[in-house]
Tab-separated table of C-alpha atoms and ligand atoms in Angstrom:
chain	number	residue	atom	x	y	z
A	250	MET	CA	8.219	-23.746	-15.777
A	251	ASP	CA	7.449	-20.313	-14.353
A	252	LYS	CA	10.147	-17.683	-14.287
A	253	LEU	CA	10.278	-15.830	-10.984
A	254	ALA	CA	11.485	-12.262	-10.430
A	255	ILE	CA	12.165	-11.121	-6.872
A	256	VAL	CA	11.835	-7.334	-6.783
A	257	VAL	CA	13.841	-5.542	-4.096
A	258	PRO	CA	13.645	-1.758	-3.646
A	259	CYS	CA	16.865	-0.372	-2.152
A	260	TYR	CA	17.569	3.033	-0.686
A	261	ASN	CA	20.979	3.451	0.935
A	262	GLU	CA	21.239	-0.260	1.596
A	263	GLU	CA	24.995	-0.811	1.086
A	264	GLU	CA	25.238	-2.611	4.414
A	265	VAL	CA	22.656	-5.237	3.575
A	266	LEU	CA	22.862	-5.566	-0.191
A	267	LYS	CA	25.387	-8.417	-0.382
A	268	ILE	CA	23.690	-10.277	2.450
A	269	ALA	CA	20.304	-9.901	0.772
A	270	SER	CA	21.680	-10.968	-2.576
A	271	GLU	CA	23.256	-14.080	-1.105
A	272	ALA	CA	20.153	-15.063	0.860
A	273	LEU	CA	17.828	-14.563	-2.100
A	274	ARG	CA	20.153	-16.403	-4.487
A	275	GLY	CA	20.085	-19.275	-2.019
A	276	VAL	CA	16.283	-19.284	-2.165
A	277	LEU	CA	16.336	-19.229	-5.988
A	278	ASP	CA	18.844	-22.119	-6.167
A	279	ASP	CA	16.758	-24.156	-3.778
A	280	LEU	CA	13.525	-23.586	-5.693
A	281	VAL	CA	15.201	-24.366	-9.016
A	282	LYS	CA	16.582	-27.592	-7.547
A	283	LYS	CA	13.113	-28.573	-6.353
A	284	GLY	CA	11.781	-27.914	-9.846
A	285	LYS	CA	9.375	-25.196	-8.715
A	286	ILE	CA	10.700	-22.276	-10.801
A	287	ALA	CA	12.593	-21.799	-14.050
A	288	ARG	CA	16.382	-21.892	-14.123
A	289	ASP	CA	16.661	-18.289	-15.325
A	290	SER	CA	14.645	-16.826	-12.428
A	291	PHE	CA	16.291	-13.723	-11.024
A	292	ILE	CA	16.474	-10.974	-8.418
A	293	LEU	CA	15.727	-7.419	-9.571
A	294	PHE	CA	17.303	-4.787	-7.340
A	295	VAL	CA	15.778	-1.336	-7.790
A	296	ASN	CA	18.126	1.408	-6.727
A	297	ASP	CA	15.938	4.239	-5.497
A	298	GLY	CA	18.432	7.090	-5.934
A	299	SER	CA	20.711	5.907	-3.125
A	300	LYS	CA	23.404	8.292	-1.964
A	301	ASP	CA	25.793	5.538	-0.901
A	302	ARG	CA	27.446	2.663	-2.804
A	303	THR	CA	24.256	0.633	-3.288
A	304	TRP	CA	24.288	0.869	-7.091
A	305	GLU	CA	28.000	-0.030	-7.378
A	306	LEU	CA	27.278	-3.092	-5.267
A	307	ILE	CA	24.335	-4.065	-7.483
A	308	GLU	CA	26.624	-3.766	-10.522
A	309	GLU	CA	29.239	-5.947	-8.833
A	310	GLU	CA	26.644	-8.567	-7.961
A	311	HIS	CA	25.320	-8.523	-11.522
A	312	LYS	CA	28.829	-9.054	-12.883
A	313	ALA	CA	29.392	-11.977	-10.544
A	314	HIS	CA	25.941	-13.512	-11.197
A	315	PRO	CA	24.759	-12.208	-14.581
A	316	VAL	CA	21.627	-14.374	-14.749
A	317	GLN	CA	20.504	-14.338	-11.153
A	318	VAL	CA	21.095	-10.703	-10.256
A	319	CYS	CA	19.654	-7.857	-12.328
A	320	GLY	CA	19.228	-4.197	-11.496
A	321	VAL	CA	17.261	-1.084	-12.293
A	322	LYS	CA	18.645	2.335	-11.465
A	323	LEU	CA	16.091	5.070	-10.934
A	324	ALA	CA	17.242	8.570	-11.807
A	325	GLY	CA	16.528	9.894	-8.323
A	326	ASN	CA	14.881	9.035	-5.018
A	327	VAL	CA	11.160	8.559	-5.540
A	328	GLY	CA	10.277	6.658	-2.366
A	329	HIS	CA	9.528	3.040	-1.584
A	330	GLN	CA	6.078	2.799	-3.205
A	331	PHE	CA	7.199	4.240	-6.529
A	332	ALA	CA	10.461	2.303	-6.537
A	333	LEU	CA	8.523	-0.899	-5.976
A	334	THR	CA	6.066	-0.041	-8.745
A	335	ALA	CA	8.933	0.665	-11.152
A	336	GLY	CA	10.446	-2.703	-10.242
A	337	LEU	CA	7.199	-4.655	-10.628
A	338	ILE	CA	6.327	-3.129	-13.970
A	339	THR	CA	9.857	-3.690	-15.293
A	340	ALA	CA	9.874	-7.252	-13.989
A	341	LYS	CA	6.508	-8.235	-15.478
A	342	ASP	CA	7.882	-8.157	-19.009
A	343	MET	CA	10.799	-10.362	-18.048
A	344	SER	CA	9.041	-12.963	-15.912
A	345	ASP	CA	5.859	-14.944	-15.195
A	346	VAL	CA	5.532	-14.199	-11.510
A	347	THR	CA	6.988	-11.568	-9.155
A	348	ILE	CA	7.651	-11.392	-5.438
A	349	SER	CA	8.374	-8.058	-3.779
A	350	ILE	CA	10.465	-7.983	-0.634
A	351	ASP	CA	12.435	-5.363	1.318
A	352	ALA	CA	16.211	-5.325	1.084
A	353	ASP	CA	16.684	-5.571	4.845
A	354	LEU	CA	15.367	-9.173	4.991
A	355	GLN	CA	12.915	-8.329	7.767
A	356	ASP	CA	10.436	-10.433	5.858
A	357	ASP	CA	11.178	-14.125	6.151
A	358	VAL	CA	12.665	-15.429	2.884
A	359	ASN	CA	11.794	-18.986	3.937
A	360	VAL	CA	8.106	-18.491	3.159
A	361	ILE	CA	8.861	-17.695	-0.488
A	362	GLU	CA	8.537	-21.405	-1.264
A	363	GLU	CA	5.083	-21.478	0.307
A	364	MET	CA	4.128	-18.437	-1.780
A	365	ILE	CA	5.210	-20.232	-4.952
A	366	ASP	CA	3.227	-23.317	-3.917
A	367	LYS	CA	0.140	-21.180	-3.421
A	368	PHE	CA	0.745	-19.550	-6.799
A	369	HIS	CA	0.849	-22.978	-8.407
A	370	ALA	CA	-2.380	-23.796	-6.590
A	371	GLY	CA	-4.049	-21.079	-8.648
A	372	ASN	CA	-3.643	-17.880	-6.639
A	373	ASP	CA	-2.719	-14.690	-8.459
A	374	ILE	CA	-1.778	-12.689	-5.378
A	375	VAL	CA	-0.283	-14.150	-2.209
A	376	TYR	CA	0.073	-11.738	0.709
A	377	GLY	CA	2.830	-12.146	3.278
A	378	VAL	CA	1.263	-11.422	6.660
A	379	ARG	CA	3.170	-10.877	9.920
A	380	LYS	CA	2.184	-13.161	12.745
A	381	GLU	CA	3.214	-10.836	15.515
A	382	ARG	CA	5.495	-7.907	16.089
A	383	LYS	CA	7.831	-9.211	18.743
A	384	THR	CA	10.953	-7.651	17.266
A	385	ASP	CA	9.508	-4.199	16.615
A	386	THR	CA	9.814	-1.522	19.261
A	387	PHE	CA	6.747	-0.782	21.374
A	388	PHE	CA	6.391	2.535	19.597
A	389	LYS	CA	6.473	1.016	16.107
A	390	ARG	CA	3.990	-1.651	17.160
A	391	VAL	CA	1.456	0.768	18.574
A	392	THR	CA	1.727	3.244	15.696
A	393	ALA	CA	1.458	0.470	13.118
A	394	GLN	CA	-1.604	-1.042	14.759
A	395	GLY	CA	-3.211	2.390	15.080
A	396	PHE	CA	-2.519	2.842	11.386
A	397	TYR	CA	-4.511	-0.257	10.362
A	398	LYS	CA	-7.372	0.664	12.686
A	399	LEU	CA	-7.513	4.174	11.221
A	400	MET	CA	-7.500	2.856	7.665
A	401	ASP	CA	-10.296	0.507	8.578
A	402	ALA	CA	-12.356	3.270	10.148
A	403	MET	CA	-11.883	5.377	7.034
A	404	GLY	CA	-13.151	2.575	4.847
A	405	VAL	CA	-9.868	1.689	3.127
A	406	LYS	CA	-9.759	-2.027	2.420
A	407	SER	CA	-6.352	-3.332	3.341
A	408	ILE	CA	-4.873	-6.551	4.658
A	409	TYR	CA	-4.079	-6.427	8.348
A	410	ASN	CA	-0.360	-6.688	9.145
A	411	HIS	CA	0.644	-7.000	5.527
A	412	ALA	CA	3.457	-4.756	4.330
A	413	ASP	CA	4.707	-4.987	0.785
A	414	PHE	CA	5.933	-8.582	0.875
A	415	ARG	CA	3.766	-10.239	-1.722
A	416	LEU	CA	3.637	-12.510	-4.724
A	417	MET	CA	1.889	-11.331	-7.868
A	418	SER	CA	1.321	-13.207	-11.098
A	419	LYS	CA	2.137	-11.554	-14.395
A	420	ARG	CA	-1.517	-10.827	-15.132
A	421	ALA	CA	-2.028	-9.317	-11.674
A	422	VAL	CA	0.870	-6.911	-12.254
A	423	GLU	CA	-0.503	-6.177	-15.711
A	424	GLN	CA	-3.872	-5.211	-14.251
A	425	PHE	CA	-2.126	-3.222	-11.514
A	426	SER	CA	-0.182	-1.276	-14.149
A	427	LYS	CA	-3.510	0.011	-15.508
A	428	TYR	CA	-3.993	1.988	-12.302
A	429	GLN	CA	-2.439	5.211	-13.492
A	430	GLU	CA	-2.806	7.198	-10.279
A	431	THR	CA	0.178	9.081	-8.925
A	432	ASN	CA	-0.794	8.975	-5.255
A	433	LEU	CA	0.277	5.415	-4.698
A	434	TYR	CA	-0.755	3.291	-1.779
A	435	LEU	CA	0.028	-0.207	-2.963
A	436	ARG	CA	-1.461	-2.080	-0.035
A	437	GLY	CA	-4.814	-0.507	-0.680
A	438	MET	CA	-4.660	-1.031	-4.433
A	439	MET	CA	-3.933	-4.735	-4.516
A	440	PRO	CA	-7.333	-5.805	-3.113
A	441	LEU	CA	-8.957	-3.835	-5.979
A	442	ILE	CA	-7.362	-6.101	-8.579
A	443	GLY	CA	-9.480	-9.120	-7.695
A	444	TYR	CA	-8.483	-12.683	-8.670
A	445	GLN	CA	-8.022	-15.531	-6.236
A	446	THR	CA	-5.711	-14.579	-3.366
A	447	ASP	CA	-4.219	-16.273	-0.359
A	448	MET	CA	-1.890	-15.471	2.544
A	449	VAL	CA	1.229	-16.892	4.114
A	450	TYR	CA	2.175	-16.117	7.697
A	451	TYR	CA	5.652	-15.378	9.018
A	452	ASP	CA	7.474	-13.823	11.936
A	453	ARG	CA	8.879	-10.381	11.267
A	454	LEU	CA	12.621	-10.443	11.893
A	455	GLU	CA	15.134	-7.778	12.861
A	456	ARG	CA	16.787	-5.733	10.144
A	457	VAL	CA	20.015	-7.587	9.241
A	458	ALA	CA	21.990	-4.333	9.177
A	459	GLY	CA	21.559	-0.608	8.663
A	460	GLU	CA	18.693	1.525	9.907
A	461	SER	CA	15.040	1.944	9.061
A	462	LYS	CA	14.417	4.287	6.146
A	463	TYR	CA	10.870	4.825	7.359
A	464	PRO	CA	10.947	7.408	10.130
A	465	LEU	CA	7.687	8.525	11.768
A	466	LYS	CA	7.364	11.407	9.314
A	467	LYS	CA	7.346	9.072	6.310
A	468	MET	CA	4.957	6.694	8.084
A	469	LEU	CA	2.476	9.486	8.773
A	470	ALA	CA	2.779	10.620	5.167
A	471	LEU	CA	2.050	7.059	4.013
A	472	ALA	CA	-1.001	6.860	6.285
A	473	PHE	CA	-2.366	10.196	5.121
A	474	ASN	CA	-1.720	9.277	1.520
A	475	GLY	CA	-3.493	5.963	2.030
A	476	ILE	CA	-6.591	7.630	3.409
A	477	SER	CA	-6.715	10.543	1.010
A	478	SER	CA	-6.144	8.328	-2.042
A	479	PHE	CA	-8.763	5.783	-1.188
A	480	SER	CA	-11.489	7.399	0.758
A	481	VAL	CA	-13.678	10.462	0.493
A	482	LYS	CA	-15.003	9.696	3.951
A	483	PRO	CA	-13.410	12.784	5.578
A	484	ILE	CA	-15.538	14.958	3.252
A	485	SER	CA	-18.674	13.073	4.182
A	486	MET	CA	-17.766	13.622	7.814
A	487	VAL	CA	-17.743	17.409	7.248
A	488	LEU	CA	-21.153	17.149	5.607
A	489	GLY	CA	-22.432	15.123	8.543
A	490	LEU	CA	-21.056	17.653	11.004
A	491	GLY	CA	-22.770	20.483	9.097
A	492	LEU	CA	-26.111	18.679	9.251
A	493	PHE	CA	-25.644	18.013	12.940
A	494	ILE	CA	-24.917	21.666	13.716
A	495	VAL	CA	-27.900	22.895	11.694
A	496	CYS	CA	-30.109	20.546	13.759
A	497	LEU	CA	-28.434	21.818	16.901
A	498	SER	CA	-29.107	25.403	15.817
A	499	VAL	CA	-32.828	24.664	15.752
A	500	ILE	CA	-32.624	23.519	19.381
A	501	ALA	CA	-30.457	26.518	20.264
A	502	GLY	CA	-32.998	28.758	18.471
A	503	ILE	CA	-35.901	27.326	20.470
A	504	TYR	CA	-33.941	27.808	23.669
A	505	ALA	CA	-33.096	31.400	22.743
A	506	LEU	CA	-36.701	32.173	21.890
A	507	ILE	CA	-37.964	30.712	25.162
A	508	SER	CA	-35.409	32.813	27.037
A	509	TYR	CA	-36.549	35.842	25.039
A	510	PHE	CA	-40.205	35.385	25.917
A	511	THR	CA	-39.539	34.615	29.560
A	512	GLY	CA	-37.813	37.971	29.488
A	513	ASN	CA	-34.486	37.382	31.210
A	514	VAL	CA	-32.144	38.196	28.301
A	515	GLU	CA	-30.057	41.130	27.172
A	516	PRO	CA	-31.489	42.920	24.109
A	517	GLY	CA	-29.941	41.608	20.874
A	518	TRP	CA	-28.755	38.332	22.347
A	519	THR	CA	-31.509	36.190	20.831
A	520	SER	CA	-31.059	37.209	17.218
A	521	LEU	CA	-27.260	36.987	17.555
A	522	ILE	CA	-27.206	33.506	19.034
A	523	ILE	CA	-29.690	32.159	16.482
A	524	SER	CA	-27.754	33.559	13.532
A	525	ILE	CA	-24.365	32.353	14.795
A	526	TRP	CA	-25.535	28.767	15.162
A	527	PHE	CA	-27.592	28.642	12.046
A	528	LEU	CA	-25.065	30.317	9.749
A	529	GLY	CA	-22.185	28.285	11.161
A	530	GLY	CA	-24.049	25.068	10.456
A	531	LEU	CA	-25.144	26.219	7.033
A	532	GLN	CA	-21.594	27.051	6.044
A	533	LEU	CA	-20.274	23.678	7.112
A	534	LEU	CA	-23.115	22.022	5.259
A	535	ALA	CA	-22.302	23.950	2.099
A	536	ILE	CA	-18.598	23.119	2.336
A	537	GLY	CA	-19.449	19.459	2.799
A	538	LEU	CA	-21.753	19.570	-0.207
A	539	VAL	CA	-19.118	21.162	-2.430
A	540	GLY	CA	-16.715	18.576	-1.047
A	541	GLN	CA	-18.959	15.768	-2.261
A	542	TYR	CA	-18.519	16.991	-5.808
A	543	ILE	CA	-14.796	17.446	-5.395
A	544	GLY	CA	-14.651	13.899	-4.031
A	545	LYS	CA	-16.402	12.661	-7.161
A	546	ILE	CA	-14.032	14.604	-9.409
A	547	TYR	CA	-11.126	13.143	-7.467
A	548	ILE	CA	-12.339	9.613	-8.053
A	549	GLU	CA	-13.014	10.332	-11.734
A	550	VAL	CA	-9.594	11.794	-12.491
A	551	LYS	CA	-7.894	8.674	-11.214
A	552	HIS	CA	-9.163	6.822	-14.289
A	553	ARG	CA	-9.029	3.548	-12.480
A	554	PRO	CA	-9.998	0.477	-14.467
A	555	ARG	CA	-13.652	-0.197	-13.720
A	556	TYR	CA	-13.438	-3.961	-13.849
A	557	ASN	CA	-11.037	-6.789	-14.448
A	558	ILE	CA	-12.260	-9.698	-16.548
A	559	GLU	CA	-10.789	-12.990	-15.469
A	560	LYS	CA	-12.393	-15.394	-17.957
A	561	VAL	CA	-14.875	-15.333	-20.814
A	562	LEU	CA	-16.937	-18.326	-21.865
A	563	SER	CA	-18.210	-17.908	-25.394
A	564	SER	CA	-19.280	-19.936	-28.401
A	565	GLU	CA	-15.888	-19.406	-30.004
A	566	ASP	CA	-14.342	-21.748	-27.454
A	567	GLU	CA	-16.466	-24.629	-28.812
A	568	THR	CA	-15.216	-24.314	-32.364
A	569	LYS	CA	-11.547	-24.401	-31.430
B	133	UDP	N1	13.126	2.237	0.528
B	133	UDP	C1	13.153	2.779	-0.756
B	133	UDP	N2	13.052	4.151	-0.895
B	133	UDP	C2	12.910	4.996	0.179
B	133	UDP	C3	12.843	4.414	1.485
B	133	UDP	C4	12.952	3.044	1.603
B	133	UDP	O1	13.278	2.059	-1.740
B	133	UDP	O2	12.840	6.202	-0.035
B	133	UDP	C5	13.236	0.764	0.676
B	133	UDP	C6	14.303	0.301	1.641
B	133	UDP	O3	15.557	0.200	1.010
B	133	UDP	C7	13.781	-1.061	2.075
B	133	UDP	C8	12.262	-0.859	2.023
B	133	UDP	O4	12.042	0.296	1.229
B	133	UDP	O5	14.124	-2.086	1.168
B	133	UDP	C9	11.642	-0.700	3.402
B	133	UDP	O6	12.317	0.294	4.143
B	133	UDP	P1	12.710	0.091	5.677
B	133	UDP	O7	13.172	-1.293	5.914
B	133	UDP	O8	13.663	1.165	6.026
B	133	UDP	O9	11.306	0.337	6.400
B	133	UDP	P2	10.769	-0.364	7.749
B	133	UDP	O10	10.944	-1.844	7.571
B	133	UDP	O11	11.567	0.172	8.860
B	133	UDP	O12	9.324	0.029	7.804
B	134	MG	MG1	12.539	-2.787	7.105
């Protein structure tokens, strides 16, 4: 029977912690009763340097439910993506399959069963995808949708309307842990892992209590991080712009020369206008070219795994 770990990053979540713990324990009990997961499956709360009583509450919950509730305390606030990574990597050594979910229960816990079913059907990653954003404010909806469109335009592969509610098998987390990069954008990294994946759909609910810990500033930072960690497209755009302006300078040069020969120009204007356009374009082109190399260096220093082998068929199998 597979042992499940539900990983929950928490930052100043004292208002929702007990509610989340109770709801998730209910899900665990139910799945154990149905024989879908092992009896010692558990919730792993990751305290991301909270300033309130979150950690005390996690300790209390652990005391009351020593098997079902476990905790990790990070030494300081590192942000959602890092807290989640810490939780997943800790959980992989203690379990066979992990599910990550936010503490505020905005993601529907009732689809966890479907995720487990899809895992048993042979999927290594199951993405939770929001059906629609009825409960979000207009502002959040528009900014979030703009975010996915921008990522798409920049060539970052990510799953539309999927936040970090997802199931990952042990081997998927193991492969993920080989990505040593520090600029984390989990949603963009998961599709790189490979394996068979599937999705479950759910309605995004209201936060049960407390306030969003993701103000616009953090959202913009996440978006910028996502683009700059996954795509060197902005550099290519500079190169393209440089090329375009150099071409334009040829046209501008022809125009200036024609004006010169037809005689209706101030002295000095022709040479000035040609050099401004040409040099401007040349400089952009050079910056873009240097940028191409920097982009390559950037990709190299990440030391990402180059492939992920799922199965090997060899003669040794026959002799066993
Ligand atoms: N979170 C975290 N560290 C942070 C900010 C947030 O671990 O620095 C956690 C938070 O406790 C919650 C999850 O990340 O479990 C998502 O945050 P939130 O619900 O505030 O974001 P929203 O749903 O509004 O985008
Ligand atoms: Mg939330």
